[in-house]
Structures are given as structure tokens and as C-alpha cells.
Amino acid sequence: QAQLVQSGGEVKKPGGSVKVSCEASGYTFTKYGLSWVRKAPGQGLVWMGWVIPHNGNTKYAQKFQERVTMTTDTSTSTAYMELRSLTADDTAVYYCARDHYDFSTGYRMDVWGQGTAVTVSS
Amino acid sequence: DVQMTQSPSTLSASVGDRVSITCRASQSITDWLAWYQQKPGQAPKLLIYKASTLESGVPSRFSGSGSGTEFTLTIDSLQPDDSATYYCQQYNSYSGLTFGGGTKVEIK
């Protein structure tokens, strides 16, 4: 069964950076993309971007374009999301999710990680 | 970028009621729309994709409809376990993904 397991919660200081990992199992890692989504307290879901493991291509949401980097390690079936220049507004739960894309059946995020809580506080 | 507007933002209904949530896109997205359910402390769960296709294992009381710019998620016979926040999401190969603002469904 496909599964995504994320790294543990983090506490960071403003101006710092955080790197969250997402290890995939139960499916061929290079056959699907991976998106990162965050949910801040009291707010809705926000898509941050995606990474394509088989070629490393990325697309980032404009809001995060200048301070996010998404990478993958195909040898360990692990994806990473690094966010820099942290502020209190980046306090949120960060999720990875498998991008299931098929031209005939559409797009969906069908497998989700358990979430990683990131707290930014001085 | 495609903007997604969900309504209502909150909804209170009784067990057994039929409830509907609307999602409007700022431009046509044909049927590239998915719906998710999120409960507090949990990851989102896929309910519907391609506007109306029910994800495997999701109860049949959930259904989706619409195309172009207007979409609806309907829950027939609301159950206590359906108390959650629901999000629509659009996909565009050029601009990426966008979620709606969410609809919190409460059971009276």
C-alpha cells in the first residue's frame, strides 16, 4: 500500500530555514510527482509546489518561488522541501502528497503524508 | 492564476440532511477539479476527482458535479463522521494548483 512518511516536528527561529523530508513506500517513486501543501492555524490549505522525481523538474507557487526548494533522492525514494527566510507566518503543518496525474482520469492528490508541524518563534 | 471561491464558508446541518458546497473557478477548468475532506489533526483525504469520480473506498453519499467554472460537492444523508472541513482544488498544467478557501461542515 502506498505510503508517505514525513520527518518530525521542528521549531525554528525567524530568519532561519527548515528542511522537511517525505519518504515514499509501496509504489514506484519515479512514476508520480510530489506536491507540498501547508496549513497554517485558522487558515486553509495552500499549495506550495511540486517536484517530479524522475527528472527533478519543479514548479513553485508564486508566493513561495523565491524561498523554497524541492528536491528528491531517488535512491531512497525521499522528497525534501526546504523553506528559507522563515517568519512567524510560516508556522504551519506541512504535508507532502502524491500527484496522481492521468490525462483521461484527471489529477488528484491521492496519498498524503501525516504532516510535519513547523513552528517559527524567537 | 486560477482562483477558486468556495461557499458557504461554514455550514450547520442535522444528521440525515442533504448538504451542498459550491466551488467557482475564475476561469474554465473543464473538469480538472478534486474535493478533499480534512478533519482536525489529520491529513486531507481525497473524496472526488475529475469533478465527479468517487475515490475508491469513499461512501456513496458523497457526489460531485459540474464543469467549466461551477462545481458542487453534495453529501446525501449527512452523518456525524462527516463533520470536517471540505476543500475544492483545481489543476492547471501551466499555473499549478489552487485550493478553495474551505467549507467547515458542522453537525447540529
Tab-separated table of C-alpha atoms in Angstrom:
chain	number	residue	atom	x	y	z
A	1	GLN	CA	0.000	0.000	0.000
A	2	ALA	CA	1.352	3.401	-0.975
A	3	GLN	CA	2.524	5.441	1.978
A	4	LEU	CA	4.314	8.732	2.636
A	5	VAL	CA	6.106	9.195	5.963
A	6	GLN	CA	7.334	12.652	6.926
A	7	SER	CA	10.010	13.823	9.303
A	8	GLY	CA	9.219	15.084	12.787
A	9	GLY	CA	8.165	18.494	14.003
A	10	GLU	CA	10.574	21.413	14.017
A	11	VAL	CA	10.996	24.659	15.941
A	12	LYS	CA	12.924	27.368	14.098
A	13	LYS	CA	13.905	30.960	14.702
A	14	PRO	CA	12.840	33.783	12.417
A	15	GLY	CA	15.231	34.190	9.518
A	16	GLY	CA	16.236	30.548	9.605
A	17	SER	CA	15.368	27.696	7.321
A	18	VAL	CA	13.695	24.310	7.639
A	19	LYS	CA	14.023	21.129	5.586
A	20	VAL	CA	11.218	18.571	5.742
A	21	SER	CA	11.552	15.060	4.329
A	22	CYS	CA	8.912	12.731	2.893
A	23	GLU	CA	9.776	9.057	2.369
A	24	ALA	CA	7.667	7.084	-0.076
A	25	SER	CA	6.981	3.367	0.020
A	26	GLY	CA	4.619	0.880	-1.591
A	27	TYR	CA	4.807	2.335	-5.100
A	28	THR	CA	7.340	3.255	-7.790
A	29	PHE	CA	8.653	6.638	-6.607
A	30	THR	CA	9.598	7.876	-10.071
A	31	LYS	CA	6.166	7.280	-11.596
A	32	TYR	CA	4.413	10.089	-9.717
A	33	GLY	CA	5.058	13.703	-8.823
A	34	LEU	CA	5.039	15.008	-5.263
A	35	SER	CA	3.377	18.179	-4.083
A	36	TRP	CA	3.865	20.106	-0.872
A	37	VAL	CA	0.874	21.717	0.834
A	38	ARG	CA	0.717	23.683	4.043
A	39	LYS	CA	-2.000	24.553	6.522
A	40	ALA	CA	-1.431	27.432	8.894
A	41	PRO	CA	-3.544	27.737	12.055
A	42	GLY	CA	-7.001	29.053	11.242
A	43	GLN	CA	-6.288	29.136	7.530
A	44	GLY	CA	-6.958	26.883	4.558
A	45	LEU	CA	-4.786	24.584	2.509
A	46	VAL	CA	-2.124	26.258	0.371
A	47	TRP	CA	-0.267	24.515	-2.429
A	48	MET	CA	3.468	25.326	-2.359
A	49	GLY	CA	4.698	23.499	-5.425
A	50	TRP	CA	5.573	20.144	-6.892
A	51	VAL	CA	8.624	18.120	-7.858
A	52	ILE	CA	8.861	15.385	-10.490
A	53	PRO	CA	11.174	12.673	-9.124
A	54	HIS	CA	12.133	11.072	-12.430
A	55	ASN	CA	13.706	14.260	-13.785
A	56	GLY	CA	13.894	16.675	-10.850
A	57	ASN	CA	11.699	19.284	-12.535
A	58	THR	CA	9.860	21.607	-10.202
A	59	LYS	CA	7.058	24.140	-10.262
A	60	TYR	CA	6.610	26.502	-7.342
A	61	ALA	CA	3.651	28.642	-6.389
A	62	GLN	CA	4.439	32.299	-6.930
A	63	LYS	CA	4.016	33.027	-3.215
A	64	PHE	CA	6.985	30.769	-2.352
A	65	GLN	CA	9.002	30.996	-5.553
A	66	GLU	CA	11.965	32.868	-4.095
A	67	ARG	CA	12.495	30.940	-0.884
A	68	VAL	CA	11.500	27.302	-1.423
A	69	THR	CA	13.460	24.432	-2.916
A	70	MET	CA	12.009	20.975	-3.568
A	71	THR	CA	14.277	18.053	-4.324
A	72	THR	CA	14.205	14.275	-4.417
A	73	ASP	CA	16.612	11.408	-3.780
A	74	THR	CA	15.501	8.519	-5.959
A	75	SER	CA	17.964	6.144	-4.273
A	76	THR	CA	15.984	6.432	-1.036
A	77	SER	CA	12.568	7.378	-2.506
A	78	THR	CA	12.608	10.529	-0.433
A	79	ALA	CA	11.449	14.038	-1.259
A	80	TYR	CA	12.598	17.176	0.507
A	81	MET	CA	11.156	20.645	0.910
A	82	GLU	CA	13.381	23.458	2.178
A	83	LEU	CA	11.883	26.817	3.125
A	84	ARG	CA	14.194	29.744	3.875
A	85	SER	CA	13.884	33.190	5.461
A	86	LEU	CA	11.277	31.937	7.897
A	87	THR	CA	8.838	34.269	9.643
A	88	ALA	CA	6.095	33.620	12.174
A	89	ASP	CA	3.667	33.442	9.248
A	90	ASP	CA	5.363	30.203	8.165
A	91	THR	CA	4.162	28.452	11.312
A	92	ALA	CA	2.046	25.662	9.854
A	93	VAL	CA	1.666	21.957	9.263
A	94	TYR	CA	3.424	20.952	6.056
A	95	TYR	CA	2.191	17.972	4.040
A	96	CYS	CA	3.616	16.058	1.130
A	97	ALA	CA	1.147	14.399	-1.213
A	98	ARG	CA	1.445	12.126	-4.232
A	99	ASP	CA	0.411	13.743	-7.501
A	100	HIS	CA	-1.655	11.257	-9.447
A	101	TYR	CA	-1.995	12.637	-12.980
A	102	ASP	CA	-3.639	10.911	-15.901
A	103	PHE	CA	-4.988	12.748	-18.930
A	104	SER	CA	-8.111	10.592	-19.076
A	105	THR	CA	-8.878	10.398	-15.358
A	106	GLY	CA	-7.620	13.786	-14.280
A	107	TYR	CA	-5.433	14.980	-11.448
A	108	ARG	CA	-5.634	14.334	-7.721
A	109	MET	CA	-3.511	14.057	-4.613
A	110	ASP	CA	-4.341	10.516	-3.615
A	111	VAL	CA	-1.753	9.690	-0.926
A	112	TRP	CA	-0.772	12.099	1.839
A	113	GLY	CA	1.939	12.203	4.440
A	114	GLN	CA	0.991	12.591	8.088
A	115	GLY	CA	2.145	16.199	8.210
A	116	THR	CA	5.095	17.958	9.843
A	117	ALA	CA	4.465	20.783	12.277
A	118	VAL	CA	6.859	23.698	11.871
A	119	THR	CA	6.842	26.424	14.493
A	120	VAL	CA	8.715	29.668	13.891
A	121	SER	CA	9.350	31.549	17.101
A	122	SER	CA	12.066	33.623	18.657
B	1	ASP	CA	-3.547	32.104	-11.789
B	2	VAL	CA	-6.916	30.399	-11.400
B	3	GLN	CA	-8.759	31.488	-8.260
B	4	MET	CA	-11.223	29.160	-6.521
B	5	THR	CA	-14.091	30.563	-4.462
B	6	GLN	CA	-15.958	28.225	-2.144
B	7	SER	CA	-19.307	28.827	-0.487
B	8	PRO	CA	-20.524	28.776	2.141
B	9	SER	CA	-17.532	29.117	4.445
B	10	THR	CA	-19.444	27.326	7.211
B	11	LEU	CA	-22.494	25.131	7.147
B	12	SER	CA	-24.524	23.693	10.009
B	13	ALA	CA	-26.929	20.829	9.302
B	14	SER	CA	-28.594	17.895	11.003
B	15	VAL	CA	-27.862	14.211	10.645
B	16	GLY	CA	-29.741	12.916	7.623
B	17	ASP	CA	-29.789	16.259	5.795
B	18	ARG	CA	-28.612	16.724	2.230
B	19	VAL	CA	-25.941	19.425	2.007
B	20	SER	CA	-24.194	21.051	-0.924
B	21	ILE	CA	-20.967	23.021	-1.208
B	22	THR	CA	-20.197	25.179	-4.245
B	23	CYS	CA	-16.840	25.962	-5.783
B	24	ARG	CA	-16.421	28.546	-8.531
B	25	ALA	CA	-13.329	28.939	-10.698
B	26	SER	CA	-12.163	32.308	-12.053
B	27	GLN	CA	-11.829	30.710	-15.495
B	28	SER	CA	-12.851	27.443	-17.090
B	29	ILE	CA	-11.035	24.399	-15.750
B	30	THR	CA	-13.192	21.900	-17.700
B	31	ASP	CA	-13.457	19.066	-15.132
B	32	TRP	CA	-9.991	19.227	-13.541
B	33	LEU	CA	-11.381	19.543	-10.048
B	34	ALA	CA	-10.977	17.466	-6.907
B	35	TRP	CA	-12.594	17.562	-3.474
B	36	TYR	CA	-10.896	16.768	-0.158
B	37	GLN	CA	-12.080	16.292	3.411
B	38	GLN	CA	-9.899	17.324	6.333
B	39	LYS	CA	-10.570	16.647	9.995
B	40	PRO	CA	-8.646	18.389	12.800
B	41	GLY	CA	-5.215	16.879	13.335
B	42	GLN	CA	-5.445	14.722	10.221
B	43	ALA	CA	-4.119	14.923	6.683
B	44	PRO	CA	-6.605	15.758	3.945
B	45	LYS	CA	-8.413	12.837	2.333
B	46	LEU	CA	-9.332	12.634	-1.353
B	47	LEU	CA	-13.084	12.273	-1.950
B	48	ILE	CA	-13.790	13.134	-5.575
B	49	TYR	CA	-11.633	13.737	-8.648
B	50	LYS	CA	-12.321	14.760	-12.249
B	51	ALA	CA	-15.272	16.692	-10.806
B	52	SER	CA	-17.492	13.626	-10.333
B	53	THR	CA	-15.410	10.442	-9.922
B	54	LEU	CA	-15.694	8.938	-6.460
B	55	GLU	CA	-12.375	7.827	-4.980
B	56	SER	CA	-12.255	4.145	-4.058
B	57	GLY	CA	-13.480	3.496	-0.521
B	58	VAL	CA	-15.347	6.797	-0.169
B	59	PRO	CA	-19.007	6.380	0.869
B	60	SER	CA	-21.502	6.748	-1.954
B	61	ARG	CA	-23.367	9.517	-0.087
B	62	PHE	CA	-20.648	11.839	-1.418
B	63	SER	CA	-21.036	13.018	-5.013
B	64	GLY	CA	-19.602	15.726	-7.226
B	65	SER	CA	-20.920	17.541	-10.257
B	66	GLY	CA	-20.191	20.466	-12.531
B	67	SER	CA	-17.834	21.543	-15.271
B	68	GLY	CA	-16.291	24.721	-16.597
B	69	THR	CA	-16.406	27.202	-13.728
B	70	GLU	CA	-19.042	25.916	-11.317
B	71	PHE	CA	-18.844	22.753	-9.244
B	72	THR	CA	-20.782	21.181	-6.398
B	73	LEU	CA	-19.996	18.654	-3.696
B	74	THR	CA	-23.132	17.037	-2.284
B	75	ILE	CA	-23.428	14.902	0.817
B	76	ASP	CA	-26.637	12.902	0.889
B	77	SER	CA	-27.850	11.927	4.355
B	78	LEU	CA	-25.236	13.737	6.439
B	79	GLN	CA	-23.567	11.554	9.073
B	80	PRO	CA	-21.800	12.545	12.336
B	81	ASP	CA	-18.496	11.383	10.835
B	82	ASP	CA	-18.878	13.974	8.056
B	83	SER	CA	-18.071	16.830	10.416
B	84	ALA	CA	-14.945	18.270	8.779
B	85	THR	CA	-13.638	21.000	6.503
B	86	TYR	CA	-14.021	20.410	2.776
B	87	TYR	CA	-11.772	21.878	0.084
B	88	CYS	CA	-12.008	22.008	-3.672
B	89	GLN	CA	-8.824	22.040	-5.731
B	90	GLN	CA	-8.184	22.867	-9.364
B	91	TYR	CA	-5.333	21.667	-11.568
B	92	ASN	CA	-3.771	23.633	-14.400
B	93	SER	CA	-0.620	22.376	-16.079
B	94	TYR	CA	0.717	25.927	-16.558
B	95	SER	CA	-0.142	27.670	-13.309
B	96	GLY	CA	-0.259	24.680	-10.992
B	97	LEU	CA	-2.806	24.013	-8.293
B	98	THR	CA	-5.171	26.137	-6.235
B	99	PHE	CA	-7.376	25.209	-3.301
B	100	GLY	CA	-10.643	26.857	-2.427
B	101	GLY	CA	-10.884	28.570	0.935
B	102	GLY	CA	-12.641	25.647	2.594
B	103	THR	CA	-16.126	24.927	3.973
B	104	LYS	CA	-16.498	23.849	7.572
B	105	VAL	CA	-19.417	21.442	7.995
B	106	GLU	CA	-20.849	21.208	11.490
B	107	ILE	CA	-23.468	18.794	12.758
B	108	LYS	CA	-26.340	20.377	14.711
